[in-house]
PDB file of C-alpha atoms in Angstrom:
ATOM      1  CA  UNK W1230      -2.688   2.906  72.170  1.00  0.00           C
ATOM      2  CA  UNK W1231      -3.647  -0.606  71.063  1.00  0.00           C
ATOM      3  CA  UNK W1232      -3.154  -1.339  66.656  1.00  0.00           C
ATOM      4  CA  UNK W1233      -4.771  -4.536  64.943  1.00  0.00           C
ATOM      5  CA  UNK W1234      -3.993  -5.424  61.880  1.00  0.00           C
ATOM      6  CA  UNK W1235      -6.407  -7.026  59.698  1.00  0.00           C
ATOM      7  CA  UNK W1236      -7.001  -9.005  56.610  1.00  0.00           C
ATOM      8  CA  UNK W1237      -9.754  -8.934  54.771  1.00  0.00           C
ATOM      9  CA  UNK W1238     -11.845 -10.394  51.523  1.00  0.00           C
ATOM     10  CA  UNK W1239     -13.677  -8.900  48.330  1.00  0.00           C
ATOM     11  CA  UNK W1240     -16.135 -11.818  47.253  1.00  0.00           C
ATOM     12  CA  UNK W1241     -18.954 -12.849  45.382  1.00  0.00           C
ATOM     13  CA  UNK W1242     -20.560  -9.398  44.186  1.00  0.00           C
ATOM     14  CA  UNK W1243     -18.464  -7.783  46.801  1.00  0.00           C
ATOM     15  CA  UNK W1244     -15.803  -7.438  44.307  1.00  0.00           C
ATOM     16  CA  UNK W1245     -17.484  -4.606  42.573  1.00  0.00           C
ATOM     17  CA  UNK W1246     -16.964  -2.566  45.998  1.00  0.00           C
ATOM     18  CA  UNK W1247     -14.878   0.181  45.312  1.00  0.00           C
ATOM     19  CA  UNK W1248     -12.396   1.264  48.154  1.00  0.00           C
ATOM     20  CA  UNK W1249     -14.166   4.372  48.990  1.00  0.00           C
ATOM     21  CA  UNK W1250     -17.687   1.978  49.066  1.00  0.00           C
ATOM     22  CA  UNK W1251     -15.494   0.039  51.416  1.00  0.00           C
ATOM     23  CA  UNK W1252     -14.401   2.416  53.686  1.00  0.00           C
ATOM     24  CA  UNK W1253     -17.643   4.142  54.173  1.00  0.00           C
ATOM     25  CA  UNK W1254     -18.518   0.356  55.101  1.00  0.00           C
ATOM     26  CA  UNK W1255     -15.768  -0.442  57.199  1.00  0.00           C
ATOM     27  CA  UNK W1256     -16.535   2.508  59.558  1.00  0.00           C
ATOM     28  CA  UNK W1257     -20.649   1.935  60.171  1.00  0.00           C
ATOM     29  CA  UNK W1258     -19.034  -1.830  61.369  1.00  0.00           C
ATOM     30  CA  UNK W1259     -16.875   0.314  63.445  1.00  0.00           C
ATOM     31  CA  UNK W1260     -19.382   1.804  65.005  1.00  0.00           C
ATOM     32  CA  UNK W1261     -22.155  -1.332  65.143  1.00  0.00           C
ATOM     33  CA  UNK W1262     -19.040  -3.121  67.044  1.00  0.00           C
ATOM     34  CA  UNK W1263     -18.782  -0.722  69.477  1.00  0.00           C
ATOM     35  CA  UNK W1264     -14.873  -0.501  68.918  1.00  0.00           C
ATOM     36  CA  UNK W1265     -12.828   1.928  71.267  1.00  0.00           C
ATOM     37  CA  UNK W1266     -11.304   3.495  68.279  1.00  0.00           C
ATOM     38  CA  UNK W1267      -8.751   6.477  68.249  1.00  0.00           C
ATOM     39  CA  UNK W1268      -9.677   9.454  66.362  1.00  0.00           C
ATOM     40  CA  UNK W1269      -7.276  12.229  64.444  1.00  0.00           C
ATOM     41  CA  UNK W1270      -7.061  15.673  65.927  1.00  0.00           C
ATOM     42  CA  UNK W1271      -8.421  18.625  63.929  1.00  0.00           C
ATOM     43  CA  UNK W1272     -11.580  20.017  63.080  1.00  0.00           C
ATOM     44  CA  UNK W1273     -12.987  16.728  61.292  1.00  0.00           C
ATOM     45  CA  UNK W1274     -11.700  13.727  62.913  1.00  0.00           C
ATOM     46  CA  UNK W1275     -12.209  10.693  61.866  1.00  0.00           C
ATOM     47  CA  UNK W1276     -10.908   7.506  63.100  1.00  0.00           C
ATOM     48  CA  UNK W1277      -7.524   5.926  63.041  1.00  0.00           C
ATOM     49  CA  UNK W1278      -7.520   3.604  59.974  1.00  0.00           C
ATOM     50  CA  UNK W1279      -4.699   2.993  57.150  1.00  0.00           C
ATOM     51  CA  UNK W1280      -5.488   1.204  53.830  1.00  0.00           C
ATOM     52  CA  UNK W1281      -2.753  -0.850  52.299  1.00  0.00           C
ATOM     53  CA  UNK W1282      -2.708  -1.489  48.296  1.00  0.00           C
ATOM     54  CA  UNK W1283      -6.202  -1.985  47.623  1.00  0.00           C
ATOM     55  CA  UNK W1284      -7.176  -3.912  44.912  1.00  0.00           C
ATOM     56  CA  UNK W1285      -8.885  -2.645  42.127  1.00  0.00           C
ATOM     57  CA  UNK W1286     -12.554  -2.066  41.747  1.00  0.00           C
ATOM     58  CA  UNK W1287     -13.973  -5.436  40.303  1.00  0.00           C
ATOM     59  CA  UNK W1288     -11.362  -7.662  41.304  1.00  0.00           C
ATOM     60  CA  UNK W1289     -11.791 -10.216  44.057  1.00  0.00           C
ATOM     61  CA  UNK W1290      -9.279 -10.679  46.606  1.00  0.00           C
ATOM     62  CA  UNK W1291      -8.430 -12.919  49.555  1.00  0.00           C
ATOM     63  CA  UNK W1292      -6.095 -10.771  50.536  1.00  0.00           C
ATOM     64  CA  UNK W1293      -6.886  -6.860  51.749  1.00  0.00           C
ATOM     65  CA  UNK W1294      -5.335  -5.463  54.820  1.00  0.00           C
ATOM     66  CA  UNK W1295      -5.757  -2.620  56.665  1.00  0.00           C
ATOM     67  CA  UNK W1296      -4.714  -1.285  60.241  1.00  0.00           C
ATOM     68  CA  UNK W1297      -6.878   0.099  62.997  1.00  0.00           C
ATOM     69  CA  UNK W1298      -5.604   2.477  66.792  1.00  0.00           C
ATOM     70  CA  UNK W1299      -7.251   1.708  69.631  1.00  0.00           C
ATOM     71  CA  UNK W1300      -8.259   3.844  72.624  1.00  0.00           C
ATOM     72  CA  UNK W1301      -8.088   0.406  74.704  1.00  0.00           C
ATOM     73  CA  UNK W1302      -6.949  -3.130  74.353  1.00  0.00           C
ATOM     74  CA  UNK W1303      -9.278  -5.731  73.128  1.00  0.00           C
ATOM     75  CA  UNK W1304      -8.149  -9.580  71.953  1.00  0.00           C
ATOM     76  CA  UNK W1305      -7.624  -9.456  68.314  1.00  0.00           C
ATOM     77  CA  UNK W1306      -9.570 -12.452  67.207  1.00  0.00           C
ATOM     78  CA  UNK W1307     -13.118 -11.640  69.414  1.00  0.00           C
ATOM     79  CA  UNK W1308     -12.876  -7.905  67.304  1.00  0.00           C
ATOM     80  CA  UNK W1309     -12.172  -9.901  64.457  1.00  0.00           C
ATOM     81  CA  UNK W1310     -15.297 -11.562  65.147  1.00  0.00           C
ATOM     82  CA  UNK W1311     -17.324  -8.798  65.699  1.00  0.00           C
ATOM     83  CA  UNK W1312     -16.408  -6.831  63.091  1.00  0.00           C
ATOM     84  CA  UNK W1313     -16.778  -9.826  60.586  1.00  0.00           C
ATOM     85  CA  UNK W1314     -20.377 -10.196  61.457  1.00  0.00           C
ATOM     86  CA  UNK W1315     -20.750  -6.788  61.147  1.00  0.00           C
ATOM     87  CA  UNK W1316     -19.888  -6.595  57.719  1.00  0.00           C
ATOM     88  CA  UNK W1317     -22.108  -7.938  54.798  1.00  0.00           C
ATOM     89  CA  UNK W1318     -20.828 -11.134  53.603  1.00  0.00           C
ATOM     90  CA  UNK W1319     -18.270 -10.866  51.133  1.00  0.00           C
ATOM     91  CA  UNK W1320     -16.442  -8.372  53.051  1.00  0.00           C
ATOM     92  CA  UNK W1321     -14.580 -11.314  55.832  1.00  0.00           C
ATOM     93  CA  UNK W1322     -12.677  -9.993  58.136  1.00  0.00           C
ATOM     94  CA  UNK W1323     -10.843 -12.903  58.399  1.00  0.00           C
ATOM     95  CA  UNK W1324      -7.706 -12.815  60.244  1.00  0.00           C
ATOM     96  CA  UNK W1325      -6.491 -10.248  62.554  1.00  0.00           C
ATOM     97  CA  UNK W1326      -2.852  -9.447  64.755  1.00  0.00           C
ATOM     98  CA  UNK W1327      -1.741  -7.263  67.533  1.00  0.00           C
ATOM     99  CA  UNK W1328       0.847  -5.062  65.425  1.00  0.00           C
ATOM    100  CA  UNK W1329       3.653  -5.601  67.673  1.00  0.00           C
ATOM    101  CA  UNK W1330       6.065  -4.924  64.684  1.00  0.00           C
ATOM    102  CA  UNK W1331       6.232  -1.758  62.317  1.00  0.00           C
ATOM    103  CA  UNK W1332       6.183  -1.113  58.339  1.00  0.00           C
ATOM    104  CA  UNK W1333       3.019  -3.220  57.399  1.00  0.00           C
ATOM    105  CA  UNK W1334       2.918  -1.434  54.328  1.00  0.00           C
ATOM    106  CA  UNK W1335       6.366  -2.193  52.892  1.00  0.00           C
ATOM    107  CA  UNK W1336       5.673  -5.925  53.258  1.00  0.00           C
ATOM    108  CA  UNK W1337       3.388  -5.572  50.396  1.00  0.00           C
ATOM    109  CA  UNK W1338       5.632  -6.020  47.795  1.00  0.00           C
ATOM    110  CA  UNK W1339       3.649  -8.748  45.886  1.00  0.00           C
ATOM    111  CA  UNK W1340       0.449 -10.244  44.952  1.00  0.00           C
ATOM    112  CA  UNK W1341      -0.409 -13.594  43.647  1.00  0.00           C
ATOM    113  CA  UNK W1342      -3.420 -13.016  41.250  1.00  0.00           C
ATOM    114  CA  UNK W1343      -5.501 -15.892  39.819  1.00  0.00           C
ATOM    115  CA  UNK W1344      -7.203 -15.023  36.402  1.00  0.00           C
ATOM    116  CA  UNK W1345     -10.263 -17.068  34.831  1.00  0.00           C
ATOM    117  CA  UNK W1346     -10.403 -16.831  30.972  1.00  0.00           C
ATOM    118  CA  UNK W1347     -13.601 -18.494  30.139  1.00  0.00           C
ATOM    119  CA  UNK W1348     -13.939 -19.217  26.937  1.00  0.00           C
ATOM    120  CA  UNK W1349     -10.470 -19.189  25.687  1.00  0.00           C
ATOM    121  CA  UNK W1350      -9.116 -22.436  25.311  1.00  0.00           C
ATOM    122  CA  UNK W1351      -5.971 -23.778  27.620  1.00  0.00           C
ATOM    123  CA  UNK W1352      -3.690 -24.700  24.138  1.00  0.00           C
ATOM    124  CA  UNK W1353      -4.228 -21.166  23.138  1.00  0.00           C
ATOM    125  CA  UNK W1354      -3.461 -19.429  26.840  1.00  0.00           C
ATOM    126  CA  UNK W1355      -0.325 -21.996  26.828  1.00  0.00           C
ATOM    127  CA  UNK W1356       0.856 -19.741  23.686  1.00  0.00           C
ATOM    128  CA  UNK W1357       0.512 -16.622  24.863  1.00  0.00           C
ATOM    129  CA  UNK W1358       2.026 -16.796  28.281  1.00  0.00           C
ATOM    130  CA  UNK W1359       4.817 -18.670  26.570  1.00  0.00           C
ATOM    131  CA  UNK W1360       5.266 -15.788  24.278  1.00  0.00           C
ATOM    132  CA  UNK W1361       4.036 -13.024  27.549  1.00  0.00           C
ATOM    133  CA  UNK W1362       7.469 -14.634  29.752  1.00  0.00           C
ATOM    134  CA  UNK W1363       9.825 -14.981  26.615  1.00  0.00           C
ATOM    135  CA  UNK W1364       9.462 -11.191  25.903  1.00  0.00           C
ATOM    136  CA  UNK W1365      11.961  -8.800  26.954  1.00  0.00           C
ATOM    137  CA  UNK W1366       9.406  -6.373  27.308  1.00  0.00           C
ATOM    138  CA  UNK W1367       5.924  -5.915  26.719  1.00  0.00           C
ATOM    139  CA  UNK W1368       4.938  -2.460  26.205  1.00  0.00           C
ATOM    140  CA  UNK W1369       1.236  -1.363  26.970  1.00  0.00           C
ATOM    141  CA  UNK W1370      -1.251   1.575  27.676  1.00  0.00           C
ATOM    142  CA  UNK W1371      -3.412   2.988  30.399  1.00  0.00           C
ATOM    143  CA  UNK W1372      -5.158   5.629  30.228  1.00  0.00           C
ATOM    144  CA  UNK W1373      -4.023   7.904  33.658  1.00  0.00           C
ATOM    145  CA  UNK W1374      -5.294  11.054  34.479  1.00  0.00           C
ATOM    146  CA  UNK W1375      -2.578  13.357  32.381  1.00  0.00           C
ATOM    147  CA  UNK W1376      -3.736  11.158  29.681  1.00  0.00           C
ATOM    148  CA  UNK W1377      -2.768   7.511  27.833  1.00  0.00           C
ATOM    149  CA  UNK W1378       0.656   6.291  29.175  1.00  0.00           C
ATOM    150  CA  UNK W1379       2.416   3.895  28.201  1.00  0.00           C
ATOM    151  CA  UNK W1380       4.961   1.557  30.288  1.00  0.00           C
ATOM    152  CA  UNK W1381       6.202  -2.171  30.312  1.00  0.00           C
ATOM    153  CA  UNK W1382       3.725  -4.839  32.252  1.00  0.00           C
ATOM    154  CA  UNK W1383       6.449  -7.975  31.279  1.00  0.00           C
ATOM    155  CA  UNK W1384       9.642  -6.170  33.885  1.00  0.00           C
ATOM    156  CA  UNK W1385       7.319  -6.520  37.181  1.00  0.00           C
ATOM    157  CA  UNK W1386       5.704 -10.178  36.037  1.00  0.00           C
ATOM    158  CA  UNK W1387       7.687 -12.652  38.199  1.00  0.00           C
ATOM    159  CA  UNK W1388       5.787 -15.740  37.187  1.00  0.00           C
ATOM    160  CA  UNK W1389       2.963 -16.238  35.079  1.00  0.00           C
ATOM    161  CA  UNK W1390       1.533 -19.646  33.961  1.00  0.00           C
ATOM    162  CA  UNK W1391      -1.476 -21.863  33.627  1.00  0.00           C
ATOM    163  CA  UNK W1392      -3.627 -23.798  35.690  1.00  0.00           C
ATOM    164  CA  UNK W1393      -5.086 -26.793  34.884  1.00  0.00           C
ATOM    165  CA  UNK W1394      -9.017 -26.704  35.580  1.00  0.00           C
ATOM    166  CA  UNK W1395     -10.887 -29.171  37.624  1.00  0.00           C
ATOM    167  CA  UNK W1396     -12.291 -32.569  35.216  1.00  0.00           C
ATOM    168  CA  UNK W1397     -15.466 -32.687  37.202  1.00  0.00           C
ATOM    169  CA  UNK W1398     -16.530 -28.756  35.637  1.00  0.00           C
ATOM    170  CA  UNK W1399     -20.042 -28.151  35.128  1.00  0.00           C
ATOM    171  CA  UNK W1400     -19.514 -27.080  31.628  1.00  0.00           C
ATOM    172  CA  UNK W1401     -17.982 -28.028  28.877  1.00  0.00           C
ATOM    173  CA  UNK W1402     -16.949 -24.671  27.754  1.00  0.00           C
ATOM    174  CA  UNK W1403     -13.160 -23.855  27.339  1.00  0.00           C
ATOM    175  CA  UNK W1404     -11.613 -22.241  30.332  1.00  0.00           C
ATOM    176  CA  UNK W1405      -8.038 -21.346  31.002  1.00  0.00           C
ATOM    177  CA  UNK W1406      -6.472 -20.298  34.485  1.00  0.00           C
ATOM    178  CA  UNK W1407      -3.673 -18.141  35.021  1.00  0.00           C
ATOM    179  CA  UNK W1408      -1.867 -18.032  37.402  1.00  0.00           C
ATOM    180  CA  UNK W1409       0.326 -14.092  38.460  1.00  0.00           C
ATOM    181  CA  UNK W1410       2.685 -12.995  40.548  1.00  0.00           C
ATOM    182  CA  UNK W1411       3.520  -9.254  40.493  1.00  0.00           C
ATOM    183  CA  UNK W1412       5.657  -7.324  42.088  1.00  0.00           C
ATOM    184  CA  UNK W1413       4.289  -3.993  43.154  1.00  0.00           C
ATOM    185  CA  UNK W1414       6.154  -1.574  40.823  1.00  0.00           C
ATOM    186  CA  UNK W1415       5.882   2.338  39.998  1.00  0.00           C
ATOM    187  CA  UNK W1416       3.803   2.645  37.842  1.00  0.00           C
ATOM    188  CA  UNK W1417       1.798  -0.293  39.255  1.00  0.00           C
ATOM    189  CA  UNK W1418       1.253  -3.178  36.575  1.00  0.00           C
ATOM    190  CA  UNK W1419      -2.253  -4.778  37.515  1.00  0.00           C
ATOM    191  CA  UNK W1420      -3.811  -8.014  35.725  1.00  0.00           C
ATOM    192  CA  UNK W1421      -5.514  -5.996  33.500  1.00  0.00           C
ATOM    193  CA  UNK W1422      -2.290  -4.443  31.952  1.00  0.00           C
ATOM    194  CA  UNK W1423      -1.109  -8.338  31.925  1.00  0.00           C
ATOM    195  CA  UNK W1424      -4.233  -9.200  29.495  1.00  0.00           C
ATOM    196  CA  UNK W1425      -3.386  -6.367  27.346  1.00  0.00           C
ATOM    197  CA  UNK W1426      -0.081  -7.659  27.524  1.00  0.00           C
ATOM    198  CA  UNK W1427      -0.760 -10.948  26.064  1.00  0.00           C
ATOM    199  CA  UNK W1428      -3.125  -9.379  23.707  1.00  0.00           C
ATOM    200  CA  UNK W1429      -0.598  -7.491  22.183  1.00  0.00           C
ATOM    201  CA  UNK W1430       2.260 -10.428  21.917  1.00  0.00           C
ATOM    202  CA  UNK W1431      -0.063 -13.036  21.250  1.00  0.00           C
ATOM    203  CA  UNK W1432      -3.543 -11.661  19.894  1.00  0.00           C
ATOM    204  CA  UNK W1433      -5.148 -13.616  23.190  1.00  0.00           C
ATOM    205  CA  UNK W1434      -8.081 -12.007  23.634  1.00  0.00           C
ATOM    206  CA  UNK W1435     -11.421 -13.935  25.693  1.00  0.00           C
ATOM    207  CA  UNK W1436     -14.759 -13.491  24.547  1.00  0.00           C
ATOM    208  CA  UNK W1437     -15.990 -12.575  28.336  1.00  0.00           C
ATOM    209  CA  UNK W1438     -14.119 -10.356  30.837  1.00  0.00           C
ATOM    210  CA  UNK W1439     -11.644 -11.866  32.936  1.00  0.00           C
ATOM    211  CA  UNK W1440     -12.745 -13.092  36.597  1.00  0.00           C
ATOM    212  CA  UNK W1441      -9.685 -12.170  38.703  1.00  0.00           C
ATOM    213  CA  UNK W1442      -8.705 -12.914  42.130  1.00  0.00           C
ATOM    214  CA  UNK W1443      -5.822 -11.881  44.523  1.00  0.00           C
ATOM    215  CA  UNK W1444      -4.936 -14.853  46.401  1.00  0.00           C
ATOM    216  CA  UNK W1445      -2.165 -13.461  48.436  1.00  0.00           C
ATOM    217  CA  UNK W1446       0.105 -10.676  48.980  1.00  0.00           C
ATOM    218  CA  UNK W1447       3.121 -10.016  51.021  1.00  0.00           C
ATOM    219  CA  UNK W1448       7.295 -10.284  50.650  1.00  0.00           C
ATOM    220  CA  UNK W1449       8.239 -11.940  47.708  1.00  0.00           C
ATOM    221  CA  UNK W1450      10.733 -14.763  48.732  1.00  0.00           C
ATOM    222  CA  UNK W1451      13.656 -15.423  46.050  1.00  0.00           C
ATOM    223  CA  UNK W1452      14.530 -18.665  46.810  1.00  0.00           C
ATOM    224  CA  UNK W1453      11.212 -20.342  47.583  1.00  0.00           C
ATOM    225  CA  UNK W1454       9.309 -18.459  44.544  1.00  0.00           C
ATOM    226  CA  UNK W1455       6.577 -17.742  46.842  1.00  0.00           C
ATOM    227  CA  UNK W1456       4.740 -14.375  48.592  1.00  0.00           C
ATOM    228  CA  UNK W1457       4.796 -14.483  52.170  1.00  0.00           C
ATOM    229  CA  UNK W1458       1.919 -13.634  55.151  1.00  0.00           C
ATOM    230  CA  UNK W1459       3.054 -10.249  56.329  1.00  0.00           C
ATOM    231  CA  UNK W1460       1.471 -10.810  59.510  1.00  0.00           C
ATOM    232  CA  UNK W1461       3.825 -13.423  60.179  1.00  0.00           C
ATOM    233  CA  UNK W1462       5.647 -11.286  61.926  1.00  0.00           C
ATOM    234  CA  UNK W1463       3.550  -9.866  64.127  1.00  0.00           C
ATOM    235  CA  UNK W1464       2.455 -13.200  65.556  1.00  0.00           C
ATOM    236  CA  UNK W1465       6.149 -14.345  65.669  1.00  0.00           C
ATOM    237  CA  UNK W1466       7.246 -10.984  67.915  1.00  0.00           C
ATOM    238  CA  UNK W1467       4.463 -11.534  69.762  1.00  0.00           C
ATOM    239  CA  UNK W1468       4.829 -15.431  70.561  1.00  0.00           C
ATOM    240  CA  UNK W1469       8.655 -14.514  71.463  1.00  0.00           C
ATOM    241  CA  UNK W1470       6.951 -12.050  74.339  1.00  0.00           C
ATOM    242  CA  UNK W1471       5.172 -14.979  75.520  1.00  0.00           C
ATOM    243  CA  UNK W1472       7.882 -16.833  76.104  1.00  0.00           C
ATOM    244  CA  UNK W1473      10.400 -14.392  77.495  1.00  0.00           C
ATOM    245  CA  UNK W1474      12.605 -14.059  74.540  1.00  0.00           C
ATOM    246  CA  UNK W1475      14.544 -10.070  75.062  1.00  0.00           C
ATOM    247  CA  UNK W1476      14.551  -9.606  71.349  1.00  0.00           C
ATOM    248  CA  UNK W1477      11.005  -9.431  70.783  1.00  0.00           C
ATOM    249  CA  UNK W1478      10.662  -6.434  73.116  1.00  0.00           C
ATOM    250  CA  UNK W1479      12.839  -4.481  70.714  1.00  0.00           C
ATOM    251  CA  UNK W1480      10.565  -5.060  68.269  1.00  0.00           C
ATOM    252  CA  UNK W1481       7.212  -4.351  69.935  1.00  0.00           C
ATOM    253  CA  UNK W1482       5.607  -0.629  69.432  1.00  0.00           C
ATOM    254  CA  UNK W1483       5.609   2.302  71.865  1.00  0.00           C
TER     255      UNK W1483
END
């Protein structure tokens, strides 16, 4: 049995697609593609696929990945391809691995997440993230499904600034970018608890919902600051087969 990992986007209008919408999605592409897929056992199977840490309904992301078991081996990048155009744009399958290493999953420790403020002014978003990162904690509330709860968003924030936006904008309407990384916490602290966040220690609140993007997700690196590809791996174990080095073997699947 063959597995592919994949990453894929939420674009454009796309980004209202919930995961569920996706799913249903994913699996008519599946099926246009003609992919040799493996199927559970039981009375209802359905085929082999695992979701990672979606992100949230109305959120745009560079950055989803999922993982697929095949009946038979086929080259990662011409299923990529097919399954891309298979898919309505704004749902890009755009990068796909042989999983030749294991725990996909608990690479996803992080996400970098871009958030567009239009109409608040830069000075003002300055202030509030200033306040947002000097905080020892910043207590807000979500409503879950035994009720409100209420947790700290400021302990998972690892870095959280602004952006400068580009001179040559097409309006000249105030805009400030922020830019988030997260780590991926219990209970999970999402940009919207962020905004709350800086509501609450800073009154920051834009006239117009945020436009948020994930821009990456992965390993969070200490001493570089940065979130890491987690297929990076998987193409590392499986150039060292390539080339004959005896480690990589360990590391490839049954």
């Amino acid at each position: 049995m063959q597995r592919i990992r994949l990453r894929y986007t939420k674009r454009g209008r796309l980004r209202f697609t919930s995961h569920r919408d996706f799913q249903r999605a994913f699996e008519r592409a599946l099926r246009r593609a003609e992919v040799p897929m493996a199927y559970s056992a039981g009375f209802t199977p359905h085929p082999k696929v695992s979701y990672a840490n979606a992100a949230p309904t109305g959120t745009g992301s560079e950055a989803e990945y999922l993982e697929i078991a095949l009946t038979a081996v086929r080259d990662p990048e011409e299923l990529r391809a097919l399954l891309d155009e298979s898919l309505p744009t704004g749902l890009d399958v755009v990068d796909a691995v042989e999983a030749r290493t294991s725990g996909l999953a608990d690479r996803l420790t992080a996400s970098v997440w871009e958030l567009r403020l239009d109409g608040v002014d830069p000075a003002d978003a300055d202030r509030a993230v200033d306040a947002f990162n000097k905080a020892d904690a910043v207590e807000v509330q979500r409503m879950a499904k035994n009720g409100v709860r209420t947790f700290d968003a400021r302990a998972a924030v690892v870095q959280l600034e602004t952006h400068s936006e580009p001179a040559d904008r097409p309006t000249d309407q105030p805009c400030a970018i922020l830019r988030l990384v997260v780590r991926h916490v219990t209970p999970a602290v999402r940009p919207d608890d962020v905004l709350s966040g800086l509501r609450a220690v800073a009154d920051l609140a834009p006239p117009v919902p945020a436009a948020v993007t994930r821009l990456a997700q992965g390993l969070f690196d200490e001493e570089t600051g940065t979130v890491t590809d987690p297929l990076a791996p998987d193409r590392e174990a499986a150039q060292a087969l390539t080339t004959g080095d005896p480690a990589a073997t360990a590391k490839a699947p049954a």
